[in-house]
Short mmCIF file of N, CA and C in Angstrom, two decimals:
data_model
loop_
_atom_site.label_atom_id
_atom_site.label_comp_id
_atom_site.label_asym_id
_atom_site.label_seq_id
_atom_site.Cartn_x
_atom_site.Cartn_y
_atom_site.Cartn_z
N UNK A 1 1.01 -82.57 26.54
CA UNK A 1 1.94 -81.53 27.59
C UNK A 1 2.55 -80.67 27.11
N UNK A 2 2.70 -78.92 27.41
CA UNK A 2 3.51 -78.16 26.99
C UNK A 2 4.57 -78.24 27.93
N UNK A 3 5.94 -78.11 26.64
CA UNK A 3 7.08 -77.97 26.71
C UNK A 3 7.20 -76.40 27.15
N UNK A 4 8.04 -76.74 28.40
CA UNK A 4 8.78 -75.70 29.23
C UNK A 4 9.45 -74.40 28.30
N UNK A 5 10.39 -74.57 26.71
CA UNK A 5 10.86 -73.77 26.55
C UNK A 5 9.69 -73.06 25.44
N UNK A 6 8.86 -74.06 25.20
CA UNK A 6 7.80 -72.83 24.60
C UNK A 6 7.07 -71.82 25.33
N UNK A 7 7.00 -71.64 26.72
CA UNK A 7 6.31 -70.95 27.79
C UNK A 7 7.60 -69.58 27.76
N UNK A 8 7.53 -68.53 26.86
CA UNK A 8 8.52 -67.90 26.97
C UNK A 8 7.80 -66.41 27.05
N UNK A 9 8.21 -65.10 28.25
CA UNK A 9 7.32 -64.16 28.28
C UNK A 9 7.51 -63.52 27.01
N UNK A 10 6.20 -62.75 27.11
CA UNK A 10 5.89 -61.81 25.86
C UNK A 10 7.42 -60.79 25.80
N UNK A 11 8.23 -60.25 26.55
CA UNK A 11 9.23 -59.48 26.44
C UNK A 11 9.81 -60.10 26.26
N UNK A 12 10.62 -61.25 26.48
CA UNK A 12 11.39 -61.95 25.53
C UNK A 12 11.29 -62.45 24.29
N UNK A 13 10.63 -62.70 23.89
CA UNK A 13 9.96 -63.22 22.07
C UNK A 13 10.52 -61.34 21.64
N UNK A 14 9.81 -60.48 22.19
CA UNK A 14 10.36 -59.60 21.03
C UNK A 14 11.25 -58.24 21.53
N UNK A 15 12.03 -59.00 22.28
CA UNK A 15 13.69 -58.17 22.43
C UNK A 15 14.47 -58.19 21.18
N UNK A 16 14.57 -56.73 20.40
CA UNK A 16 15.78 -57.19 19.55
C UNK A 16 17.09 -58.23 19.81
N UNK A 17 17.98 -58.64 19.10
CA UNK A 17 19.40 -59.27 19.32
C UNK A 17 20.44 -58.85 18.95
N UNK A 18 21.45 -58.87 19.72
CA UNK A 18 22.47 -58.19 18.84
C UNK A 18 23.45 -59.22 18.77
N UNK A 19 24.26 -58.78 18.38
CA UNK A 19 25.35 -60.03 17.47
C UNK A 19 25.03 -61.21 18.33
N UNK A 20 25.48 -62.40 18.02
CA UNK A 20 25.31 -63.60 18.27
C UNK A 20 24.46 -64.23 19.05
N UNK A 21 23.08 -63.44 18.63
CA UNK A 21 21.77 -63.70 19.25
C UNK A 21 21.18 -63.68 20.86
N UNK A 22 22.69 -62.40 21.24
CA UNK A 22 22.31 -61.79 22.79
C UNK A 22 20.97 -61.22 22.66
N UNK A 23 20.34 -61.22 23.72
CA UNK A 23 18.91 -60.19 23.88
C UNK A 23 19.68 -58.90 24.73
N UNK A 24 18.86 -57.86 24.49
CA UNK A 24 19.47 -56.72 24.32
C UNK A 24 18.07 -55.96 25.45
N UNK A 25 18.53 -55.55 26.53
CA UNK A 25 17.51 -55.39 27.31
C UNK A 25 18.43 -53.87 28.40
N UNK A 26 16.83 -52.75 28.65
CA UNK A 26 17.32 -51.32 28.85
C UNK A 26 17.56 -51.64 30.72
N UNK A 27 18.48 -50.89 31.78
CA UNK A 27 18.13 -51.31 32.94
C UNK A 27 16.92 -51.27 33.45
N UNK A 28 16.41 -50.19 33.07
CA UNK A 28 14.71 -49.90 33.56
C UNK A 28 14.45 -51.90 33.62
N UNK A 29 14.20 -52.29 32.22
CA UNK A 29 13.45 -53.25 31.56
C UNK A 29 14.04 -54.40 32.69
N UNK A 30 15.73 -54.55 32.74
CA UNK A 30 16.44 -55.66 33.89
C UNK A 30 15.30 -55.38 35.13
N UNK A 31 15.63 -54.25 35.85
CA UNK A 31 14.94 -54.15 37.23
C UNK A 31 13.73 -54.40 37.54
N UNK A 32 12.65 -54.00 36.16
CA UNK A 32 11.28 -54.76 35.96
C UNK A 32 11.06 -56.62 36.03
N UNK A 33 11.87 -56.84 35.08
CA UNK A 33 11.98 -58.66 35.00
C UNK A 33 12.09 -58.64 36.82
N UNK A 34 13.50 -58.46 37.14
CA UNK A 34 13.77 -58.95 38.24
C UNK A 34 12.79 -58.34 39.18
N UNK A 35 12.00 -57.89 39.72
CA UNK A 35 10.94 -57.86 40.68
C UNK A 35 10.20 -58.84 40.28
N UNK A 36 9.67 -59.07 38.90
CA UNK A 36 8.58 -59.46 38.55
C UNK A 36 9.23 -61.01 38.55
N UNK A 37 10.76 -61.63 38.57
CA UNK A 37 10.97 -62.94 38.58
C UNK A 37 11.28 -62.83 40.48
N UNK A 38 10.88 -62.15 41.52
CA UNK A 38 10.61 -62.10 42.93
C UNK A 38 12.80 -62.14 43.79
N UNK A 39 13.29 -61.44 43.03
CA UNK A 39 14.21 -61.46 43.13
C UNK A 39 14.67 -61.21 44.49
N UNK A 40 14.35 -59.90 44.47
CA UNK A 40 14.00 -58.72 45.43
C UNK A 40 13.17 -59.24 46.73
N UNK A 41 13.63 -58.97 48.29
CA UNK A 41 12.54 -59.77 49.28
C UNK A 41 11.78 -58.51 50.06
N UNK A 42 10.60 -58.74 50.13
CA UNK A 42 10.18 -57.68 50.78
C UNK A 42 9.58 -57.73 52.55
N UNK A 43 10.59 -58.90 52.65
CA UNK A 43 10.61 -59.72 54.02
C UNK A 43 11.15 -58.50 55.28
N UNK A 44 10.89 -58.93 56.66
CA UNK A 44 11.58 -58.04 57.37
C UNK A 44 12.67 -58.49 57.68
N UNK A 45 13.77 -57.74 58.30
CA UNK A 45 15.11 -57.65 58.75
C UNK A 45 15.26 -58.89 60.00
N UNK A 46 15.48 -59.43 60.05
CA UNK A 46 15.95 -60.29 61.81
C UNK A 46 17.19 -60.73 61.51
N UNK A 47 17.25 -61.36 63.26
CA UNK A 47 18.88 -61.74 63.70
C UNK A 47 18.79 -63.21 62.31
N UNK A 48 17.55 -64.17 62.71
CA UNK A 48 18.35 -65.15 61.43
C UNK A 48 18.06 -65.18 60.34
N UNK A 49 17.64 -63.88 59.60
CA UNK A 49 16.86 -63.75 58.34
C UNK A 49 17.49 -62.42 57.96
N UNK A 50 18.75 -62.19 58.43
CA UNK A 50 18.79 -60.47 57.59
C UNK A 50 19.14 -59.93 56.43
N UNK A 51 18.90 -59.05 55.95
CA UNK A 51 18.41 -58.44 54.51
C UNK A 51 19.91 -57.63 54.13
N UNK A 52 20.14 -57.41 53.04
CA UNK A 52 21.19 -55.97 52.25
C UNK A 52 19.52 -55.19 51.72
N UNK A 53 19.60 -54.52 52.35
CA UNK A 53 18.92 -53.20 51.26
C UNK A 53 19.76 -52.30 50.70
N UNK A 54 19.25 -52.34 49.39
CA UNK A 54 19.97 -51.18 48.65
C UNK A 54 19.62 -49.57 49.26
N UNK A 55 20.78 -48.70 48.81
CA UNK A 55 21.24 -47.60 49.07
C UNK A 55 21.16 -46.50 48.39
N UNK A 56 21.34 -47.33 47.01
CA UNK A 56 21.78 -46.14 46.39
C UNK A 56 20.18 -46.36 45.31
N UNK A 57 20.21 -45.11 44.29
CA UNK A 57 18.82 -44.79 43.49
C UNK A 57 19.00 -45.56 42.36
N UNK A 58 17.77 -45.98 42.48
CA UNK A 58 17.32 -47.46 41.56
C UNK A 58 17.41 -48.60 42.52
N UNK A 59 18.42 -48.59 43.21
CA UNK A 59 18.10 -50.05 44.01
C UNK A 59 17.24 -49.50 45.37
N UNK A 60 17.32 -48.10 46.26
CA UNK A 60 16.79 -47.95 47.19
C UNK A 60 15.82 -48.68 47.70
N UNK A 61 15.39 -48.98 48.73
CA UNK A 61 14.71 -49.74 49.41
C UNK A 61 14.57 -51.21 49.02
N UNK A 62 15.27 -51.38 47.75
CA UNK A 62 15.04 -53.35 47.63
C UNK A 62 15.92 -54.18 48.50
N UNK A 63 15.02 -54.93 49.32
CA UNK A 63 15.44 -56.44 50.19
C UNK A 63 15.80 -57.35 49.10
N UNK A 64 17.49 -58.09 49.73
CA UNK A 64 17.65 -59.19 49.74
C UNK A 64 17.65 -59.86 50.57
N UNK A 65 17.30 -60.84 50.93
CA UNK A 65 17.03 -61.69 52.06
C UNK A 65 18.41 -62.94 51.95
N UNK A 66 18.95 -62.77 53.26
CA UNK A 66 20.36 -63.53 53.68
C UNK A 66 19.55 -65.15 54.07
N UNK A 67 20.11 -66.15 53.34
CA UNK A 67 19.85 -67.19 54.57
C UNK A 67 21.33 -68.25 54.84
N UNK A 68 20.61 -69.04 55.47
CA UNK A 68 21.95 -70.18 55.72
C UNK A 68 22.51 -70.52 54.67
N UNK A 69 24.04 -70.99 54.58
CA UNK A 69 24.76 -71.38 54.01
C UNK A 69 25.51 -70.19 52.71
N UNK A 70 26.01 -70.79 51.92
CA UNK A 70 26.52 -69.53 51.19
C UNK A 70 25.48 -68.87 49.82
N UNK A 71 25.79 -67.61 49.70
CA UNK A 71 25.02 -66.93 48.52
C UNK A 71 26.33 -65.68 47.70
N UNK A 72 26.19 -66.23 46.53
CA UNK A 72 26.84 -65.11 45.61
C UNK A 72 25.84 -64.08 45.03
N UNK A 73 27.11 -63.22 44.73
CA UNK A 73 26.32 -61.67 44.40
C UNK A 73 27.32 -61.15 43.19
N UNK A 74 26.41 -60.77 42.21
CA UNK A 74 27.38 -60.03 41.13
C UNK A 74 26.68 -60.02 39.57
N UNK A 75 27.33 -59.88 38.98
CA UNK A 75 26.37 -59.24 37.53
C UNK A 75 25.79 -60.10 36.44
N UNK A 76 26.01 -61.81 36.83
CA UNK A 76 25.95 -62.67 36.27
C UNK A 76 24.76 -63.15 36.48
N UNK A 77 23.36 -63.99 35.62
CA UNK A 77 22.62 -64.33 35.90
C UNK A 77 22.34 -65.49 36.72
N UNK A 78 23.57 -66.35 36.59
CA UNK A 78 23.66 -67.47 37.85
C UNK A 78 23.87 -67.32 39.02
N UNK A 79 24.34 -65.88 39.56
CA UNK A 79 24.34 -65.72 41.54
C UNK A 79 22.96 -65.24 41.98
N UNK A 80 23.53 -65.81 43.32
CA UNK A 80 22.01 -65.58 43.77
C UNK A 80 21.25 -64.38 43.92
N UNK A 81 22.48 -63.67 44.12
CA UNK A 81 21.96 -61.97 44.63
C UNK A 81 22.10 -60.95 43.00
N UNK A 82 21.53 -61.47 41.98
CA UNK A 82 21.69 -60.57 40.68
C UNK A 82 21.49 -59.06 40.95
N UNK A 83 22.93 -58.60 40.73
CA UNK A 83 22.92 -56.87 40.31
C UNK A 83 23.45 -56.19 39.25
N UNK A 84 22.43 -55.65 38.53
CA UNK A 84 22.57 -55.51 37.05
C UNK A 84 23.49 -53.86 37.10
N UNK A 85 24.64 -53.83 37.28
CA UNK A 85 25.52 -52.67 37.60
C UNK A 85 26.87 -52.81 37.06
N UNK A 86 27.53 -51.95 35.77
CA UNK A 86 28.63 -52.29 35.01
C UNK A 86 29.65 -52.10 36.14
N UNK A 87 29.84 -51.77 37.65
CA UNK A 87 30.85 -51.62 38.63
C UNK A 87 30.57 -52.70 39.31
N UNK A 88 29.91 -53.93 39.22
CA UNK A 88 29.75 -54.94 39.85
C UNK A 88 30.18 -56.09 39.16
N UNK A 89 31.23 -56.93 39.62
CA UNK A 89 31.96 -57.69 38.71
C UNK A 89 30.67 -58.86 38.49
N UNK A 90 30.81 -59.50 37.53
CA UNK A 90 29.92 -60.96 36.85
C UNK A 90 29.72 -61.56 38.13
N UNK A 91 31.00 -62.17 38.94
CA UNK A 91 30.92 -63.02 40.57
C UNK A 91 31.63 -62.03 41.09
N UNK A 92 30.93 -61.22 42.20
CA UNK A 92 31.61 -60.08 43.09
C UNK A 92 32.10 -60.68 43.92
N UNK A 93 31.01 -61.51 44.68
CA UNK A 93 30.92 -61.45 46.36
C UNK A 93 30.80 -62.80 47.07
N UNK A 94 31.07 -63.02 47.91
CA UNK A 94 29.94 -64.18 48.89
C UNK A 94 29.40 -63.89 49.98
N UNK A 95 28.66 -63.76 50.23
CA UNK A 95 28.07 -63.69 51.66
C UNK A 95 27.44 -65.19 52.21
N UNK A 96 28.31 -65.52 53.40
CA UNK A 96 28.04 -66.99 54.14
C UNK A 96 27.97 -66.51 55.48
N UNK A 97 27.22 -67.57 55.98
CA UNK A 97 26.46 -67.80 57.45
C UNK A 97 27.36 -68.69 57.87
N UNK A 98 28.22 -68.39 58.55
CA UNK A 98 29.39 -69.22 59.60
C UNK A 98 28.88 -68.96 60.85
N UNK A 99 28.24 -69.81 61.87
CA UNK A 99 27.98 -70.02 62.93
C UNK A 99 26.57 -68.67 63.08
N UNK A 100 26.12 -68.76 62.78
CA UNK A 100 25.37 -67.23 62.78
C UNK A 100 25.64 -66.06 62.51
N UNK A 101 26.80 -66.02 62.24
CA UNK A 101 27.80 -64.52 62.00
C UNK A 101 27.88 -64.22 60.08
N UNK A 102 27.29 -63.73 59.66
CA UNK A 102 27.35 -63.07 58.37
C UNK A 102 28.60 -62.63 57.88
N UNK A 103 29.12 -63.38 56.98
CA UNK A 103 30.41 -63.02 56.25
C UNK A 103 30.18 -62.48 55.15
N UNK A 104 31.23 -61.89 54.52
CA UNK A 104 31.04 -61.06 53.48
C UNK A 104 33.20 -61.62 52.74
N UNK A 105 32.58 -61.75 51.49
CA UNK A 105 34.53 -62.55 50.96
C UNK A 105 34.31 -62.01 49.73
N UNK A 106 35.06 -60.78 49.14
CA UNK A 106 35.39 -60.62 48.00
C UNK A 106 35.87 -61.45 47.31
N UNK A 107 35.41 -61.82 46.37
CA UNK A 107 35.83 -62.92 44.65
C UNK A 107 36.56 -62.64 43.75
N UNK A 108 37.74 -61.74 44.21
CA UNK A 108 38.68 -61.45 43.00
C UNK A 108 37.81 -60.09 42.16
N UNK A 109 36.86 -59.37 42.69
CA UNK A 109 36.51 -58.53 41.84
C UNK A 109 37.36 -57.22 40.97
N UNK A 110 36.67 -56.83 40.23
CA UNK A 110 37.66 -55.53 40.05
C UNK A 110 37.35 -54.58 40.55
N UNK A 111 36.44 -54.25 41.05
CA UNK A 111 36.36 -52.65 41.78
C UNK A 111 36.05 -53.52 43.07
N UNK A 112 36.16 -54.12 43.77
CA UNK A 112 36.66 -54.09 45.33
C UNK A 112 35.29 -54.17 46.20
N UNK A 113 35.14 -54.53 46.93
CA UNK A 113 34.40 -54.67 48.09
C UNK A 113 34.98 -53.73 49.36
N UNK A 114 33.90 -53.32 49.53
CA UNK A 114 33.97 -52.44 51.16
C UNK A 114 32.74 -52.40 51.99
N UNK A 115 33.46 -52.23 53.23
CA UNK A 115 32.18 -52.09 54.10
C UNK A 115 32.89 -51.35 54.85
N UNK A 116 31.74 -50.66 55.16
CA UNK A 116 31.90 -49.01 56.29
C UNK A 116 33.12 -48.23 55.42
N UNK A 117 33.24 -48.20 54.36
CA UNK A 117 33.98 -47.51 53.33
C UNK A 117 35.45 -47.90 53.54
N UNK A 118 35.95 -49.13 53.54
CA UNK A 118 37.20 -50.04 54.44
C UNK A 118 36.82 -50.94 52.73
N UNK A 119 38.19 -50.93 52.65
CA UNK A 119 38.33 -51.97 51.22
C UNK A 119 38.60 -53.45 51.88
N UNK A 120 38.05 -54.50 51.71
CA UNK A 120 38.12 -56.04 52.92
C UNK A 120 38.31 -57.00 51.77
N UNK A 121 38.79 -58.02 51.92
CA UNK A 121 38.92 -59.02 51.56
C UNK A 121 37.87 -60.53 51.94
N UNK A 122 37.91 -59.76 53.22
CA UNK A 122 36.80 -60.45 54.06
C UNK A 122 37.03 -60.07 55.48
N UNK A 123 35.22 -60.05 55.89
CA UNK A 123 34.88 -58.97 57.16
C UNK A 123 33.39 -60.10 57.12
N UNK A 124 33.67 -59.72 58.45
CA UNK A 124 31.99 -59.45 59.43
C UNK A 124 31.37 -58.54 59.35
N UNK A 125 29.97 -59.27 58.79
CA UNK A 125 28.99 -57.73 59.17
C UNK A 125 28.39 -57.95 60.56
N UNK A 126 27.94 -56.79 60.36
CA UNK A 126 27.17 -56.66 61.86
C UNK A 126 25.83 -55.57 61.22
N UNK A 127 25.04 -55.18 62.39
CA UNK A 127 23.67 -54.13 62.06
C UNK A 127 24.14 -52.81 61.67
N UNK A 128 23.36 -53.03 60.25
CA UNK A 128 23.81 -51.54 59.79
C UNK A 128 25.27 -51.23 59.23
N UNK A 129 26.26 -52.19 59.12
CA UNK A 129 27.32 -51.88 58.54
C UNK A 129 27.17 -51.58 56.75
N UNK A 130 27.19 -50.56 55.79
CA UNK A 130 27.69 -50.38 55.01
C UNK A 130 28.61 -51.40 54.01
N UNK A 131 27.44 -51.55 53.09
CA UNK A 131 28.70 -52.63 52.05
C UNK A 131 28.39 -52.27 50.92
N UNK A 132 29.62 -51.97 50.25
CA UNK A 132 29.67 -50.90 48.63
C UNK A 132 30.15 -52.28 48.24
N UNK A 133 29.76 -52.81 46.63
CA UNK A 133 30.14 -53.47 45.59
C UNK A 133 30.36 -52.43 44.55
N UNK A 134 31.84 -52.66 44.32
CA UNK A 134 31.96 -51.40 42.86
C UNK A 134 30.93 -50.09 43.06
N UNK A 135 30.04 -49.70 42.64
CA UNK A 135 29.14 -48.75 42.96
C UNK A 135 27.94 -48.69 43.91
N UNK A 136 27.74 -49.54 44.10
CA UNK A 136 26.55 -50.38 44.28
C UNK A 136 26.78 -49.96 46.19
N UNK A 137 25.64 -49.92 46.50
CA UNK A 137 25.69 -50.00 48.31
C UNK A 137 24.74 -49.97 49.09
N UNK A 138 25.08 -51.11 50.00
CA UNK A 138 23.65 -52.07 50.59
C UNK A 138 23.52 -51.44 51.96
N UNK A 139 22.84 -51.87 53.20
CA UNK A 139 22.70 -51.56 54.22
C UNK A 139 22.62 -53.09 55.03
N UNK A 140 23.30 -53.54 55.37
CA UNK A 140 23.14 -54.96 56.42
C UNK A 140 22.70 -54.58 57.29
N UNK A 141 21.14 -55.20 57.69
CA UNK A 141 20.12 -55.09 58.65
C UNK A 141 19.90 -56.77 59.33
N UNK A 142 19.62 -56.64 60.64
CA UNK A 142 19.52 -57.53 61.28
C UNK A 142 18.75 -57.54 62.00
N UNK A 143 17.59 -56.44 61.94
CA UNK A 143 16.35 -56.02 62.48
C UNK A 143 16.42 -54.52 62.05
N UNK A 144 14.82 -54.03 62.32
CA UNK A 144 13.80 -52.97 61.11
C UNK A 144 14.24 -51.70 61.86
N UNK A 145 14.81 -51.12 61.18
CA UNK A 145 14.99 -49.78 61.55
C UNK A 145 13.87 -49.17 63.23
N UNK A 146 14.56 -48.77 63.87
CA UNK A 146 14.11 -47.98 65.30
C UNK A 146 13.83 -49.53 66.38
N UNK A 147 13.99 -50.83 65.71
CA UNK A 147 13.14 -51.53 66.65
C UNK A 147 14.38 -52.04 67.45
N UNK A 148 13.81 -52.15 68.65
CA UNK A 148 15.62 -52.22 70.14
C UNK A 148 15.72 -53.62 69.87
N UNK A 149 17.03 -53.96 70.43
CA UNK A 149 17.79 -54.95 70.28
C UNK A 149 17.16 -55.72 71.28
N UNK A 150 16.97 -57.59 71.06
CA UNK A 150 16.77 -57.76 72.43
C UNK A 150 17.89 -57.57 73.52
N UNK A 151 18.92 -57.49 73.82
CA UNK A 151 19.62 -56.91 74.55
C UNK A 151 19.84 -56.03 75.29
N UNK A 152 19.24 -54.95 74.27
CA UNK A 152 18.90 -53.91 74.70
C UNK A 152 17.87 -53.55 75.87
N UNK A 153 16.84 -54.14 75.11
CA UNK A 153 15.40 -54.40 76.64
C UNK A 153 15.93 -54.83 77.37
N UNK A 154 16.77 -55.84 77.60
CA UNK A 154 17.16 -56.45 78.83
C UNK A 154 17.79 -55.14 79.57
N UNK A 155 18.99 -54.87 78.87
CA UNK A 155 19.60 -53.73 79.88
C UNK A 155 18.69 -53.00 80.42
N UNK A 156 17.68 -52.45 79.58
CA UNK A 156 16.58 -51.31 80.14
C UNK A 156 15.93 -51.92 81.53
N UNK A 157 15.43 -53.14 81.21
CA UNK A 157 15.07 -53.58 81.99
C UNK A 157 15.29 -53.74 83.27
N UNK A 158 17.20 -54.33 83.66
CA UNK A 158 17.71 -54.79 84.23
C UNK A 158 17.47 -53.12 85.21
N UNK A 159 17.86 -52.11 84.26
CA UNK A 159 18.10 -50.89 84.79
C UNK A 159 16.66 -50.29 85.41
N UNK A 160 15.58 -50.68 85.69
CA UNK A 160 14.29 -50.24 85.58
C UNK A 160 14.29 -50.74 86.58
N UNK A 161 14.72 -51.95 87.30
CA UNK A 161 14.16 -52.87 88.51
C UNK A 161 14.86 -52.15 88.88
N UNK A 162 16.48 -52.00 88.81
CA UNK A 162 17.42 -51.68 89.89
C UNK A 162 17.37 -50.07 90.09
N UNK A 163 16.78 -49.30 89.23
CA UNK A 163 16.29 -47.90 89.97
C UNK A 163 14.85 -47.98 91.34
N UNK A 164 14.10 -48.95 90.49
CA UNK A 164 12.63 -49.29 91.29
C UNK A 164 13.50 -49.79 92.74
N UNK A 165 14.32 -50.41 92.68
CA UNK A 165 15.06 -51.48 94.12
C UNK A 165 15.93 -50.56 95.37
N UNK A 166 16.29 -49.21 94.51
CA UNK A 166 17.32 -48.30 95.11
C UNK A 166 15.75 -47.33 95.49
N UNK A 167 14.72 -47.11 95.10
CA UNK A 167 14.09 -46.11 95.45
C UNK A 167 13.39 -46.85 96.83
N UNK A 168 13.24 -47.96 97.21
CA UNK A 168 12.30 -49.01 98.16
C UNK A 168 13.45 -48.86 98.70
N UNK A 169 14.50 -49.22 98.89
CA UNK A 169 15.19 -48.87 99.74
C UNK A 169 16.03 -47.53 100.55
N UNK A 170 16.13 -46.94 99.77
CA UNK A 170 16.47 -45.27 100.18
C UNK A 170 14.47 -44.91 100.75
N UNK A 171 13.58 -44.82 100.71
CA UNK A 171 12.16 -44.72 101.15
C UNK A 171 12.41 -45.55 102.61
N UNK A 172 12.81 -46.55 102.48
CA UNK A 172 12.79 -47.79 103.82
C UNK A 172 14.30 -47.11 104.54
N UNK A 173 15.16 -46.46 104.15
CA UNK A 173 16.44 -45.87 105.33
C UNK A 173 15.79 -44.44 105.77
N UNK A 174 15.58 -43.97 104.87
CA UNK A 174 14.65 -42.52 105.42
C UNK A 174 13.30 -43.05 106.39
#
């Protein structure tokens, strides 16, 4: 039976090592490896599974699906969402689903967590909010751009029915 420790990628076996045996990777290589590992999602945004979509160059268009419970965000490899930018702390923030509402909480990061340009310790996110961790910016999406919310569709339908009823009433009175 093969030993899983012997099954390393060819990229990691050829990498030069720094002091103390640390392997060195460029930013491009880290992004490529993250893509291969499936760290980002291409899933569609929904109320039940919102996404953080990268808004900066390098992360633009990359999506990170949010799930129930708590997810950690930071530069360290053991985070649920790993962001390889030096302005992001090793354990920068948490995103938690609290009874259907997603809350972001700063975890004593060096460069702060911002929602719509305002520095926050904790904030409840809503569709379209801009979330910045250090210098890395995301958009919180609960639906696809251009997709109407369910409540908006209901309001439009009620408006159409009301206008039709008024039209019939006006015709009947005349």
